[in-house]
Amino acid sequence: FLRLGLLAAFLLFLAPAVAQAVTPPLKTGAVTDEAKILNLRATDEMTQRIAEIQHRTGFEVVVVTLAGLQAASIEKWGQVLGEQWAIGAASGRATGVILIVAPKERQVRIAVGSGLTARLPDDAAARIVTSRILPFFKQARYADGILAGLDGIAGALGAGSAQSSAAAPPPPKPTLLERRSPDWGWWRPYLPGI
């Protein structure tokens, strides 16, 4: 029984580590659409906006849509992608931003490198998600939500608006019920401290 108990304790200790091991997709550029929710036109427009942000600020921004979270948290994905893809590492100060979308789990997060937390703190990233991205995502307008999120990121990083003249129309105003409800539909943004 002692051996069985030790084995069970070891497996319980090992289980979280195994669950947190994720295999990131191959980075295909500034936009990696593993979830296959973006068309080529949207990907090209996002890539152009990201290039404009990088040109204006020198900070690296990437967008990734994931086919699934592989039993890991979206926060863990931010860490893994930031480290394995070396987002913003060229500056030597982790000055990168990753917009992560997991449509299967209906989660979205803006992961910010430690060198940019003064410019884009967690509360500002959460506001971009809740006010710019989620209204579009609730309507399954993923490309429009990501583009709106990139514009919010650009503004926070001091790049001004990266928005092109062919901007997506704003999402409809929320109904009275939506304004009263703390529920963001099925989408869960990353909110610090919650």
PDB file of C-alpha atoms in Angstrom:
ATOM      1  CA  PHE A   1       0.000   0.000   0.000  1.00  0.00           C
ATOM      2  CA  LEU A   2       2.892   2.330   0.684  1.00  0.00           C
ATOM      3  CA  ARG A   3       4.194   1.941  -2.864  1.00  0.00           C
ATOM      4  CA  LEU A   4       0.735   2.531  -4.282  1.00  0.00           C
ATOM      5  CA  GLY A   5       0.362   5.649  -2.155  1.00  0.00           C
ATOM      6  CA  LEU A   6       3.760   6.982  -3.228  1.00  0.00           C
ATOM      7  CA  LEU A   7       2.935   6.295  -6.880  1.00  0.00           C
ATOM      8  CA  ALA A   8      -0.410   8.084  -6.552  1.00  0.00           C
ATOM      9  CA  ALA A   9       1.248  11.076  -4.872  1.00  0.00           C
ATOM     10  CA  PHE A  10       3.900  11.218  -7.613  1.00  0.00           C
ATOM     11  CA  LEU A  11       1.268  11.087 -10.358  1.00  0.00           C
ATOM     12  CA  LEU A  12      -0.741  13.840  -8.689  1.00  0.00           C
ATOM     13  CA  PHE A  13       2.409  15.948  -8.496  1.00  0.00           C
ATOM     14  CA  LEU A  14       3.263  15.222 -12.133  1.00  0.00           C
ATOM     15  CA  ALA A  15      -0.253  15.728 -13.566  1.00  0.00           C
ATOM     16  CA  PRO A  16      -0.228  19.570 -13.542  1.00  0.00           C
ATOM     17  CA  ALA A  17       3.168  19.647 -15.232  1.00  0.00           C
ATOM     18  CA  VAL A  18       1.977  17.300 -17.975  1.00  0.00           C
ATOM     19  CA  ALA A  19      -1.255  19.270 -18.422  1.00  0.00           C
ATOM     20  CA  GLN A  20       0.710  22.512 -18.749  1.00  0.00           C
ATOM     21  CA  ALA A  21       3.090  21.156 -21.418  1.00  0.00           C
ATOM     22  CA  VAL A  22       1.925  22.670 -24.689  1.00  0.00           C
ATOM     23  CA  THR A  23       3.114  22.324 -28.238  1.00  0.00           C
ATOM     24  CA  PRO A  24       2.997  25.703 -29.953  1.00  0.00           C
ATOM     25  CA  PRO A  25       2.145  25.962 -33.629  1.00  0.00           C
ATOM     26  CA  LEU A  26       4.817  26.811 -36.149  1.00  0.00           C
ATOM     27  CA  LYS A  27       5.069  30.606 -36.387  1.00  0.00           C
ATOM     28  CA  THR A  28       4.119  31.569 -39.934  1.00  0.00           C
ATOM     29  CA  GLY A  29       4.742  35.305 -39.632  1.00  0.00           C
ATOM     30  CA  ALA A  30       3.155  38.173 -37.769  1.00  0.00           C
ATOM     31  CA  VAL A  31      -0.177  36.325 -37.973  1.00  0.00           C
ATOM     32  CA  THR A  32      -0.387  32.593 -37.260  1.00  0.00           C
ATOM     33  CA  ASP A  33      -3.891  31.230 -37.848  1.00  0.00           C
ATOM     34  CA  GLU A  34      -3.768  27.691 -36.496  1.00  0.00           C
ATOM     35  CA  ALA A  35      -7.543  27.797 -35.782  1.00  0.00           C
ATOM     36  CA  LYS A  36      -8.272  28.615 -39.449  1.00  0.00           C
ATOM     37  CA  ILE A  37     -10.718  31.431 -38.638  1.00  0.00           C
ATOM     38  CA  LEU A  38      -9.118  34.104 -40.854  1.00  0.00           C
ATOM     39  CA  ASN A  39      -9.162  34.487 -44.606  1.00  0.00           C
ATOM     40  CA  LEU A  40      -6.124  35.560 -46.621  1.00  0.00           C
ATOM     41  CA  ARG A  41      -7.351  39.137 -47.026  1.00  0.00           C
ATOM     42  CA  ALA A  42      -7.803  39.573 -43.264  1.00  0.00           C
ATOM     43  CA  THR A  43      -4.410  38.011 -42.569  1.00  0.00           C
ATOM     44  CA  ASP A  44      -2.769  40.379 -45.063  1.00  0.00           C
ATOM     45  CA  GLU A  45      -4.473  43.422 -43.517  1.00  0.00           C
ATOM     46  CA  MET A  46      -3.413  42.351 -40.022  1.00  0.00           C
ATOM     47  CA  THR A  47       0.145  41.794 -41.206  1.00  0.00           C
ATOM     48  CA  GLN A  48       0.216  45.305 -42.686  1.00  0.00           C
ATOM     49  CA  ARG A  49      -1.098  46.874 -39.484  1.00  0.00           C
ATOM     50  CA  ILE A  50       1.409  44.950 -37.389  1.00  0.00           C
ATOM     51  CA  ALA A  51       4.247  46.077 -39.674  1.00  0.00           C
ATOM     52  CA  GLU A  52       3.079  49.673 -39.242  1.00  0.00           C
ATOM     53  CA  ILE A  53       3.039  49.316 -35.443  1.00  0.00           C
ATOM     54  CA  GLN A  54       6.518  47.811 -35.464  1.00  0.00           C
ATOM     55  CA  HIS A  55       7.807  50.520 -37.802  1.00  0.00           C
ATOM     56  CA  ARG A  56       6.406  53.298 -35.589  1.00  0.00           C
ATOM     57  CA  THR A  57       7.421  51.818 -32.228  1.00  0.00           C
ATOM     58  CA  GLY A  58      10.090  49.182 -32.754  1.00  0.00           C
ATOM     59  CA  PHE A  59       7.993  46.749 -30.676  1.00  0.00           C
ATOM     60  CA  GLU A  60       7.082  43.309 -31.989  1.00  0.00           C
ATOM     61  CA  VAL A  61       3.388  42.398 -32.122  1.00  0.00           C
ATOM     62  CA  VAL A  62       2.019  39.038 -33.247  1.00  0.00           C
ATOM     63  CA  VAL A  63      -1.434  37.499 -33.547  1.00  0.00           C
ATOM     64  CA  VAL A  64      -2.024  33.797 -33.025  1.00  0.00           C
ATOM     65  CA  THR A  65      -5.251  31.835 -33.224  1.00  0.00           C
ATOM     66  CA  LEU A  66      -5.003  28.444 -31.564  1.00  0.00           C
ATOM     67  CA  ALA A  67      -6.806  25.281 -32.594  1.00  0.00           C
ATOM     68  CA  GLY A  68      -7.044  24.442 -28.884  1.00  0.00           C
ATOM     69  CA  LEU A  69      -5.451  25.262 -25.549  1.00  0.00           C
ATOM     70  CA  GLN A  70      -4.261  21.658 -24.999  1.00  0.00           C
ATOM     71  CA  ALA A  71      -5.527  21.673 -21.384  1.00  0.00           C
ATOM     72  CA  ALA A  72      -3.304  24.652 -20.501  1.00  0.00           C
ATOM     73  CA  SER A  73      -4.449  28.105 -19.483  1.00  0.00           C
ATOM     74  CA  ILE A  74      -4.375  30.922 -21.999  1.00  0.00           C
ATOM     75  CA  GLU A  75      -1.922  32.679 -19.652  1.00  0.00           C
ATOM     76  CA  LYS A  76       0.432  29.703 -19.987  1.00  0.00           C
ATOM     77  CA  TRP A  77       0.150  30.001 -23.759  1.00  0.00           C
ATOM     78  CA  GLY A  78       1.283  33.619 -23.538  1.00  0.00           C
ATOM     79  CA  GLN A  79       4.389  32.550 -21.625  1.00  0.00           C
ATOM     80  CA  VAL A  80       5.180  29.634 -23.918  1.00  0.00           C
ATOM     81  CA  LEU A  81       4.698  31.570 -27.153  1.00  0.00           C
ATOM     82  CA  GLY A  82       6.637  34.561 -25.848  1.00  0.00           C
ATOM     83  CA  GLU A  83       9.570  32.369 -24.891  1.00  0.00           C
ATOM     84  CA  GLN A  84       9.593  29.865 -27.750  1.00  0.00           C
ATOM     85  CA  TRP A  85       8.895  32.397 -30.487  1.00  0.00           C
ATOM     86  CA  ALA A  86      11.173  34.988 -28.791  1.00  0.00           C
ATOM     87  CA  ILE A  87       8.599  37.748 -29.264  1.00  0.00           C
ATOM     88  CA  GLY A  88      10.234  41.120 -28.633  1.00  0.00           C
ATOM     89  CA  ALA A  89      13.503  39.476 -27.598  1.00  0.00           C
ATOM     90  CA  ALA A  90      15.602  41.294 -30.212  1.00  0.00           C
ATOM     91  CA  SER A  91      15.612  44.363 -27.977  1.00  0.00           C
ATOM     92  CA  GLY A  92      16.886  42.273 -25.079  1.00  0.00           C
ATOM     93  CA  ARG A  93      14.027  43.572 -22.898  1.00  0.00           C
ATOM     94  CA  ALA A  94      10.998  41.410 -23.835  1.00  0.00           C
ATOM     95  CA  THR A  95       9.232  44.208 -25.711  1.00  0.00           C
ATOM     96  CA  GLY A  96       6.623  42.118 -27.486  1.00  0.00           C
ATOM     97  CA  VAL A  97       2.852  41.735 -27.497  1.00  0.00           C
ATOM     98  CA  ILE A  98       0.913  38.607 -28.415  1.00  0.00           C
ATOM     99  CA  LEU A  99      -2.803  38.705 -29.187  1.00  0.00           C
ATOM    100  CA  ILE A 100      -3.963  35.136 -28.505  1.00  0.00           C
ATOM    101  CA  VAL A 101      -7.349  33.845 -29.655  1.00  0.00           C
ATOM    102  CA  ALA A 102      -8.636  30.395 -28.703  1.00  0.00           C
ATOM    103  CA  PRO A 103     -12.037  30.180 -30.452  1.00  0.00           C
ATOM    104  CA  LYS A 104     -12.730  26.575 -29.432  1.00  0.00           C
ATOM    105  CA  GLU A 105     -12.500  27.540 -25.756  1.00  0.00           C
ATOM    106  CA  ARG A 106     -13.847  31.054 -26.464  1.00  0.00           C
ATOM    107  CA  GLN A 107     -10.936  32.794 -24.777  1.00  0.00           C
ATOM    108  CA  VAL A 108      -8.807  35.737 -25.790  1.00  0.00           C
ATOM    109  CA  ARG A 109      -5.778  37.364 -24.175  1.00  0.00           C
ATOM    110  CA  ILE A 110      -3.261  40.081 -24.844  1.00  0.00           C
ATOM    111  CA  ALA A 111       0.055  38.852 -23.450  1.00  0.00           C
ATOM    112  CA  VAL A 112       2.565  41.639 -22.865  1.00  0.00           C
ATOM    113  CA  GLY A 113       6.323  41.229 -22.495  1.00  0.00           C
ATOM    114  CA  SER A 114       7.858  42.490 -19.271  1.00  0.00           C
ATOM    115  CA  GLY A 115       9.575  45.349 -21.112  1.00  0.00           C
ATOM    116  CA  LEU A 116       6.213  46.829 -22.139  1.00  0.00           C
ATOM    117  CA  THR A 117       4.105  46.493 -18.999  1.00  0.00           C
ATOM    118  CA  ALA A 118       4.446  50.217 -18.253  1.00  0.00           C
ATOM    119  CA  ARG A 119       3.027  51.102 -21.691  1.00  0.00           C
ATOM    120  CA  LEU A 120       0.436  48.327 -21.828  1.00  0.00           C
ATOM    121  CA  PRO A 121      -0.436  47.203 -18.285  1.00  0.00           C
ATOM    122  CA  ASP A 122      -2.842  44.331 -17.621  1.00  0.00           C
ATOM    123  CA  ASP A 123      -5.825  46.607 -17.001  1.00  0.00           C
ATOM    124  CA  ALA A 124      -5.309  48.420 -20.328  1.00  0.00           C
ATOM    125  CA  ALA A 125      -4.959  45.084 -22.150  1.00  0.00           C
ATOM    126  CA  ALA A 126      -8.173  43.867 -20.505  1.00  0.00           C
ATOM    127  CA  ARG A 127      -9.994  47.047 -21.595  1.00  0.00           C
ATOM    128  CA  ILE A 128      -8.870  46.504 -25.187  1.00  0.00           C
ATOM    129  CA  VAL A 129     -10.189  42.955 -25.056  1.00  0.00           C
ATOM    130  CA  THR A 130     -13.533  43.808 -23.472  1.00  0.00           C
ATOM    131  CA  SER A 131     -14.293  47.043 -25.308  1.00  0.00           C
ATOM    132  CA  ARG A 132     -12.740  46.477 -28.742  1.00  0.00           C
ATOM    133  CA  ILE A 133     -12.375  42.757 -29.408  1.00  0.00           C
ATOM    134  CA  LEU A 134     -15.245  40.977 -27.659  1.00  0.00           C
ATOM    135  CA  PRO A 135     -18.092  42.996 -29.219  1.00  0.00           C
ATOM    136  CA  PHE A 136     -16.997  41.713 -32.634  1.00  0.00           C
ATOM    137  CA  PHE A 137     -16.244  38.184 -31.416  1.00  0.00           C
ATOM    138  CA  LYS A 138     -19.769  37.865 -30.029  1.00  0.00           C
ATOM    139  CA  GLN A 139     -20.941  38.279 -33.624  1.00  0.00           C
ATOM    140  CA  ALA A 140     -18.339  35.768 -34.921  1.00  0.00           C
ATOM    141  CA  ARG A 141     -16.531  38.655 -36.662  1.00  0.00           C
ATOM    142  CA  TYR A 142     -13.092  37.452 -35.623  1.00  0.00           C
ATOM    143  CA  ALA A 143     -11.050  39.398 -38.160  1.00  0.00           C
ATOM    144  CA  ASP A 144     -12.805  42.666 -37.278  1.00  0.00           C
ATOM    145  CA  GLY A 145     -12.262  42.010 -33.563  1.00  0.00           C
ATOM    146  CA  ILE A 146      -8.572  41.281 -34.028  1.00  0.00           C
ATOM    147  CA  LEU A 147      -8.129  44.378 -36.207  1.00  0.00           C
ATOM    148  CA  ALA A 148      -9.873  46.505 -33.564  1.00  0.00           C
ATOM    149  CA  GLY A 149      -7.621  44.946 -30.937  1.00  0.00           C
ATOM    150  CA  LEU A 150      -4.530  45.778 -32.981  1.00  0.00           C
ATOM    151  CA  ASP A 151      -5.677  49.387 -33.173  1.00  0.00           C
ATOM    152  CA  GLY A 152      -6.063  49.453 -29.394  1.00  0.00           C
ATOM    153  CA  ILE A 153      -2.607  47.960 -28.959  1.00  0.00           C
ATOM    154  CA  ALA A 154      -1.159  50.506 -31.399  1.00  0.00           C
ATOM    155  CA  GLY A 155      -2.694  53.344 -29.427  1.00  0.00           C
ATOM    156  CA  ALA A 156      -1.397  51.998 -26.122  1.00  0.00           C
ATOM    157  CA  LEU A 157       2.115  51.597 -27.523  1.00  0.00           C
ATOM    158  CA  GLY A 158       2.156  55.137 -28.857  1.00  0.00           C
ATOM    159  CA  ALA A 159       1.858  54.230 -32.532  1.00  0.00           C
ATOM    160  CA  GLY A 160      -1.387  56.123 -32.999  1.00  0.00           C
ATOM    161  CA  SER A 161      -4.051  54.284 -34.880  1.00  0.00           C
ATOM    162  CA  ALA A 162      -2.842  51.661 -37.290  1.00  0.00           C
ATOM    163  CA  GLN A 163      -6.338  51.523 -38.730  1.00  0.00           C
ATOM    164  CA  SER A 164      -6.690  51.753 -42.474  1.00  0.00           C
ATOM    165  CA  SER A 165      -9.284  53.878 -44.219  1.00  0.00           C
ATOM    166  CA  ALA A 166     -11.336  50.753 -44.929  1.00  0.00           C
ATOM    167  CA  ALA A 167     -12.165  50.226 -41.278  1.00  0.00           C
ATOM    168  CA  ALA A 168     -14.671  47.691 -40.085  1.00  0.00           C
ATOM    169  CA  PRO A 169     -17.944  49.232 -38.980  1.00  0.00           C
ATOM    170  CA  PRO A 170     -18.346  49.490 -35.225  1.00  0.00           C
ATOM    171  CA  PRO A 171     -20.254  46.730 -33.476  1.00  0.00           C
ATOM    172  CA  PRO A 172     -23.865  47.436 -32.535  1.00  0.00           C
ATOM    173  CA  LYS A 173     -24.557  49.108 -29.214  1.00  0.00           C
ATOM    174  CA  PRO A 174     -25.289  46.611 -26.431  1.00  0.00           C
ATOM    175  CA  THR A 175     -28.857  46.060 -25.361  1.00  0.00           C
ATOM    176  CA  LEU A 176     -30.004  47.050 -21.880  1.00  0.00           C
ATOM    177  CA  LEU A 177     -29.659  43.424 -20.769  1.00  0.00           C
ATOM    178  CA  GLU A 178     -26.077  43.215 -22.092  1.00  0.00           C
ATOM    179  CA  ARG A 179     -25.116  46.484 -20.350  1.00  0.00           C
ATOM    180  CA  ARG A 180     -26.376  45.176 -17.010  1.00  0.00           C
ATOM    181  CA  SER A 181     -24.829  41.741 -17.297  1.00  0.00           C
ATOM    182  CA  PRO A 182     -21.189  41.102 -16.368  1.00  0.00           C
ATOM    183  CA  ASP A 183     -21.301  38.175 -18.805  1.00  0.00           C
ATOM    184  CA  TRP A 184     -19.347  38.658 -22.040  1.00  0.00           C
ATOM    185  CA  GLY A 185     -21.273  35.943 -23.765  1.00  0.00           C
ATOM    186  CA  TRP A 186     -19.256  32.805 -24.152  1.00  0.00           C
ATOM    187  CA  TRP A 187     -15.981  34.662 -24.576  1.00  0.00           C
ATOM    188  CA  ARG A 188     -13.714  34.881 -21.548  1.00  0.00           C
ATOM    189  CA  PRO A 189     -11.113  37.612 -21.605  1.00  0.00           C
ATOM    190  CA  TYR A 190      -8.091  37.488 -19.374  1.00  0.00           C
ATOM    191  CA  LEU A 191      -8.731  39.890 -16.513  1.00  0.00           C
ATOM    192  CA  PRO A 192      -5.992  40.330 -13.925  1.00  0.00           C
ATOM    193  CA  GLY A 193      -6.906  39.335 -10.407  1.00  0.00           C
ATOM    194  CA  ILE A 194     -10.029  37.376 -11.390  1.00  0.00           C
TER     195      ILE A 194
END
